Amino acid sequence: MAFWRRSRGPSSSLPSPAPVERWSPLAALALELGQAVALQEAAERVVQGCAAPGPVEPHWAEEGGPVVTELLAVATRIGDLQVAEVDAELKEDGCYLVHMHQAAVDRAVRLVRAAAGDEGADRERRQLQGLEVPAAEGVEAPGPQLRHLHTEVLGLLAAAGRTATAPTVGTAGRATGGVPVTHPA
């Protein structure tokens, strides 16, 4: 899977990936629920954690940076979904655009909507198809689409009685709380 499509500048200017432990609560939620929407939440936080204006080179993913490794581990451990290919592309404005394949998006929506007894998922599917995540640490994030999606997902999970380990998300889009887990091999 190609995570970083563009290469600009020397590798010495790469930002340091965020520690894997920073995202363990969200990974725990993804593993517990076994739903692709939880994977999308994890992808948003993981990409936001490592995103920064400047060059991103392919070898960063190839060398197994901890942030990329964590994202892959969450994807591969979701039982009802084959490995979702998450493609992050560095845009000119310094943001990442995260995509999930259409089949994975549709399955994610069906899983989470079924938990609330609602199959009308067209709007949620469109929201999941493409989500921009601010790159800079000081940017107010997530944006309106992500805030709405996060609120709706947690609402659906609450309807299914599954909020016990759900992390909270602050104004900077950072996940806190939840159940710590060890990084899957």
mmCIF file of C-alpha atoms in Angstrom:
data_model
loop_
_atom_site.group_PDB
_atom_site.id
_atom_site.type_symbol
_atom_site.label_atom_id
_atom_site.label_comp_id
_atom_site.label_asym_id
_atom_site.label_seq_id
_atom_site.Cartn_x
_atom_site.Cartn_y
_atom_site.Cartn_z
ATOM 1 C CA MET A 1 0.000 0.000 0.000
ATOM 2 C CA ALA A 2 1.252 3.415 -0.875
ATOM 3 C CA PHE A 3 0.662 5.800 1.983
ATOM 4 C CA TRP A 4 2.721 8.789 0.888
ATOM 5 C CA ARG A 5 2.338 9.690 -2.785
ATOM 6 C CA ARG A 6 4.614 12.699 -2.979
ATOM 7 C CA SER A 7 8.225 13.249 -2.064
ATOM 8 C CA ARG A 8 9.621 16.717 -1.498
ATOM 9 C CA GLY A 9 12.857 17.799 0.111
ATOM 10 C CA PRO A 10 15.477 15.858 2.084
ATOM 11 C CA SER A 11 14.525 13.142 4.549
ATOM 12 C CA SER A 12 16.230 15.038 7.368
ATOM 13 C CA SER A 13 13.299 17.467 7.449
ATOM 14 C CA LEU A 14 10.731 14.768 8.253
ATOM 15 C CA PRO A 15 8.657 15.406 11.379
ATOM 16 C CA SER A 16 8.974 12.883 14.174
ATOM 17 C CA PRO A 17 6.042 10.461 14.256
ATOM 18 C CA ALA A 18 3.868 10.589 17.365
ATOM 19 C CA PRO A 19 4.427 7.764 19.867
ATOM 20 C CA VAL A 20 2.252 4.723 19.293
ATOM 21 C CA GLU A 21 1.088 4.862 22.917
ATOM 22 C CA ARG A 22 -0.581 8.201 22.242
ATOM 23 C CA TRP A 23 -3.176 6.459 20.098
ATOM 24 C CA SER A 24 -3.656 3.249 22.104
ATOM 25 C CA PRO A 25 -7.068 4.232 23.573
ATOM 26 C CA LEU A 26 -8.498 4.803 20.114
ATOM 27 C CA ALA A 27 -6.909 1.589 18.852
ATOM 28 C CA ALA A 28 -8.545 -0.236 21.767
ATOM 29 C CA LEU A 29 -11.938 1.138 20.746
ATOM 30 C CA ALA A 30 -11.389 0.044 17.155
ATOM 31 C CA LEU A 31 -10.379 -3.448 18.190
ATOM 32 C CA GLU A 32 -13.283 -3.822 20.609
ATOM 33 C CA LEU A 33 -15.988 -2.667 18.235
ATOM 34 C CA GLY A 34 -14.580 -4.404 15.167
ATOM 35 C CA GLN A 35 -16.055 -1.703 12.945
ATOM 36 C CA ALA A 36 -14.545 0.228 10.095
ATOM 37 C CA VAL A 37 -15.891 3.529 11.415
ATOM 38 C CA ALA A 38 -13.624 3.066 14.412
ATOM 39 C CA LEU A 39 -10.791 2.503 11.948
ATOM 40 C CA GLN A 40 -11.667 5.795 10.261
ATOM 41 C CA GLU A 41 -11.548 7.547 13.630
ATOM 42 C CA ALA A 42 -8.161 5.959 14.267
ATOM 43 C CA ALA A 43 -6.948 6.976 10.831
ATOM 44 C CA GLU A 44 -7.988 10.582 11.404
ATOM 45 C CA ARG A 45 -6.141 10.778 14.729
ATOM 46 C CA VAL A 46 -3.074 8.913 13.468
ATOM 47 C CA VAL A 47 -2.705 11.065 10.384
ATOM 48 C CA GLN A 48 -3.352 14.236 12.380
ATOM 49 C CA GLY A 49 -0.704 13.200 14.878
ATOM 50 C CA CYS A 50 2.038 12.842 12.293
ATOM 51 C CA ALA A 51 0.932 15.508 9.828
ATOM 52 C CA ALA A 52 2.983 18.660 9.507
ATOM 53 C CA PRO A 53 3.616 21.139 6.691
ATOM 54 C CA GLY A 54 6.700 20.060 4.793
ATOM 55 C CA PRO A 55 8.042 17.053 2.926
ATOM 56 C CA VAL A 56 6.843 13.528 3.478
ATOM 57 C CA GLU A 57 8.794 10.771 1.786
ATOM 58 C CA PRO A 58 7.807 7.197 0.876
ATOM 59 C CA HIS A 59 10.577 5.611 2.933
ATOM 60 C CA TRP A 60 8.948 6.952 6.107
ATOM 61 C CA ALA A 61 6.143 4.402 5.692
ATOM 62 C CA GLU A 62 8.485 1.752 4.311
ATOM 63 C CA GLU A 63 10.719 1.992 7.370
ATOM 64 C CA GLY A 64 7.732 1.246 9.584
ATOM 65 C CA GLY A 65 7.256 4.553 11.380
ATOM 66 C CA PRO A 66 5.232 3.915 14.549
ATOM 67 C CA VAL A 67 2.263 6.023 13.475
ATOM 68 C CA VAL A 68 1.906 4.203 10.157
ATOM 69 C CA THR A 69 2.505 0.871 11.877
ATOM 70 C CA GLU A 70 -0.253 1.614 14.388
ATOM 71 C CA LEU A 71 -2.705 2.457 11.625
ATOM 72 C CA LEU A 72 -1.894 -0.770 9.779
ATOM 73 C CA ALA A 73 -2.250 -2.799 12.967
ATOM 74 C CA VAL A 74 -5.686 -1.354 13.686
ATOM 75 C CA ALA A 75 -6.799 -2.062 10.121
ATOM 76 C CA THR A 76 -5.592 -5.637 10.060
ATOM 77 C CA ARG A 77 -7.173 -6.521 13.415
ATOM 78 C CA ILE A 78 -10.711 -5.545 12.454
ATOM 79 C CA GLY A 79 -12.437 -8.887 12.041
ATOM 80 C CA ASP A 80 -15.370 -7.974 9.790
ATOM 81 C CA LEU A 81 -13.311 -5.960 7.356
ATOM 82 C CA GLN A 82 -10.408 -6.946 5.144
ATOM 83 C CA VAL A 83 -7.431 -4.632 5.371
ATOM 84 C CA ALA A 84 -8.702 -1.186 4.410
ATOM 85 C CA GLU A 85 -6.335 0.660 2.132
ATOM 86 C CA VAL A 86 -5.920 4.111 3.581
ATOM 87 C CA ASP A 87 -4.245 6.517 1.220
ATOM 88 C CA ALA A 88 -2.907 9.787 2.622
ATOM 89 C CA GLU A 89 -1.732 12.412 0.181
ATOM 90 C CA LEU A 90 0.100 15.582 1.125
ATOM 91 C CA LYS A 91 -1.740 18.543 -0.363
ATOM 92 C CA GLU A 92 -0.265 21.900 -1.283
ATOM 93 C CA ASP A 93 -1.948 23.600 1.676
ATOM 94 C CA GLY A 94 -0.262 21.266 4.166
ATOM 95 C CA CYS A 95 -3.255 19.050 4.915
ATOM 96 C CA TYR A 96 -3.799 15.352 4.423
ATOM 97 C CA LEU A 97 -6.797 13.913 2.628
ATOM 98 C CA VAL A 98 -7.661 10.470 3.957
ATOM 99 C CA HIS A 99 -9.565 8.082 1.740
ATOM 100 C CA MET A 100 -11.072 4.691 2.420
ATOM 101 C CA HIS A 101 -12.108 2.388 -0.417
ATOM 102 C CA GLN A 102 -15.801 2.572 -1.265
ATOM 103 C CA ALA A 103 -16.482 -1.008 -0.144
ATOM 104 C CA ALA A 104 -14.897 -0.346 3.234
ATOM 105 C CA VAL A 105 -16.835 2.895 3.619
ATOM 106 C CA ASP A 106 -20.130 1.219 2.766
ATOM 107 C CA ARG A 107 -19.449 -1.630 5.175
ATOM 108 C CA ALA A 108 -18.495 0.801 7.927
ATOM 109 C CA VAL A 109 -21.748 2.670 7.520
ATOM 110 C CA ARG A 110 -23.833 -0.505 7.448
ATOM 111 C CA LEU A 111 -22.207 -1.802 10.623
ATOM 112 C CA VAL A 112 -22.656 1.335 12.659
ATOM 113 C CA ARG A 113 -26.115 2.177 11.346
ATOM 114 C CA ALA A 114 -27.311 -1.381 11.914
ATOM 115 C CA ALA A 115 -26.332 -1.018 15.575
ATOM 116 C CA ALA A 116 -28.844 1.834 15.832
ATOM 117 C CA GLY A 117 -31.470 0.125 13.658
ATOM 118 C CA ASP A 118 -31.169 2.685 10.861
ATOM 119 C CA GLU A 119 -30.207 1.771 7.307
ATOM 120 C CA GLY A 120 -30.470 5.294 5.855
ATOM 121 C CA ALA A 121 -26.736 5.828 5.505
ATOM 122 C CA ASP A 122 -26.287 7.888 2.334
ATOM 123 C CA ARG A 123 -25.258 11.061 4.144
ATOM 124 C CA GLU A 124 -22.863 9.234 6.461
ATOM 125 C CA ARG A 125 -21.332 7.382 3.518
ATOM 126 C CA ARG A 126 -20.633 10.658 1.737
ATOM 127 C CA GLN A 127 -19.039 12.123 4.846
ATOM 128 C CA LEU A 128 -16.772 9.115 5.271
ATOM 129 C CA GLN A 129 -15.591 9.159 1.655
ATOM 130 C CA GLY A 130 -13.228 12.072 2.103
ATOM 131 C CA LEU A 131 -12.177 13.881 5.256
ATOM 132 C CA GLU A 132 -9.610 16.647 5.495
ATOM 133 C CA VAL A 133 -7.514 16.673 8.647
ATOM 134 C CA PRO A 134 -5.684 19.902 9.605
ATOM 135 C CA ALA A 135 -1.936 19.408 9.669
ATOM 136 C CA ALA A 136 -0.589 22.058 12.017
ATOM 137 C CA GLU A 137 -0.541 21.481 15.775
ATOM 138 C CA GLY A 138 -2.180 24.827 16.503
ATOM 139 C CA VAL A 139 -4.988 24.514 13.955
ATOM 140 C CA GLU A 140 -8.462 24.278 15.425
ATOM 141 C CA ALA A 141 -9.474 20.747 14.516
ATOM 142 C CA PRO A 142 -11.319 18.715 13.503
ATOM 143 C CA GLY A 143 -13.343 20.669 10.953
ATOM 144 C CA PRO A 144 -17.156 20.752 10.738
ATOM 145 C CA GLN A 145 -17.394 17.473 8.815
ATOM 146 C CA LEU A 146 -15.218 15.609 11.298
ATOM 147 C CA ARG A 147 -16.965 17.130 14.306
ATOM 148 C CA HIS A 148 -20.362 16.160 12.923
ATOM 149 C CA LEU A 149 -19.195 12.664 12.011
ATOM 150 C CA HIS A 150 -17.601 12.100 15.407
ATOM 151 C CA THR A 151 -20.742 13.271 17.219
ATOM 152 C CA GLU A 152 -22.992 11.103 15.091
ATOM 153 C CA VAL A 153 -20.803 8.008 15.431
ATOM 154 C CA LEU A 154 -20.698 8.333 19.215
ATOM 155 C CA GLY A 155 -24.461 8.870 19.217
ATOM 156 C CA LEU A 156 -24.995 5.666 17.268
ATOM 157 C CA LEU A 157 -22.646 3.777 19.551
ATOM 158 C CA ALA A 158 -24.507 5.159 22.563
ATOM 159 C CA ALA A 159 -27.759 3.894 21.078
ATOM 160 C CA ALA A 160 -26.150 0.476 20.851
ATOM 161 C CA GLY A 161 -24.967 0.755 24.472
ATOM 162 C CA ARG A 162 -21.302 0.693 23.556
ATOM 163 C CA THR A 163 -19.835 3.898 24.975
ATOM 164 C CA ALA A 164 -17.972 2.408 27.949
ATOM 165 C CA THR A 165 -14.539 2.628 26.348
ATOM 166 C CA ALA A 166 -15.170 5.424 23.872
ATOM 167 C CA PRO A 167 -12.437 8.086 24.057
ATOM 168 C CA THR A 168 -13.244 11.768 24.357
ATOM 169 C CA VAL A 169 -11.993 14.231 21.777
ATOM 170 C CA GLY A 170 -10.851 17.720 22.726
ATOM 171 C CA THR A 171 -10.882 20.903 20.671
ATOM 172 C CA ALA A 172 -7.600 19.954 19.038
ATOM 173 C CA GLY A 173 -8.992 16.621 17.902
ATOM 174 C CA ARG A 174 -6.863 14.599 20.305
ATOM 175 C CA ALA A 175 -8.183 11.356 21.757
ATOM 176 C CA THR A 176 -7.981 10.851 25.502
ATOM 177 C CA GLY A 177 -9.236 8.229 27.900
ATOM 178 C CA GLY A 178 -10.264 4.722 26.920
ATOM 179 C CA VAL A 179 -8.519 1.461 27.621
ATOM 180 C CA PRO A 180 -4.741 1.256 27.048
ATOM 181 C CA VAL A 181 -3.642 -1.662 24.906
ATOM 182 C CA THR A 182 -0.314 -3.064 23.853
ATOM 183 C CA HIS A 183 0.662 -2.533 20.254
ATOM 184 C CA PRO A 184 -0.398 -5.597 18.198
ATOM 185 C CA ALA A 185 2.410 -7.504 16.529
#
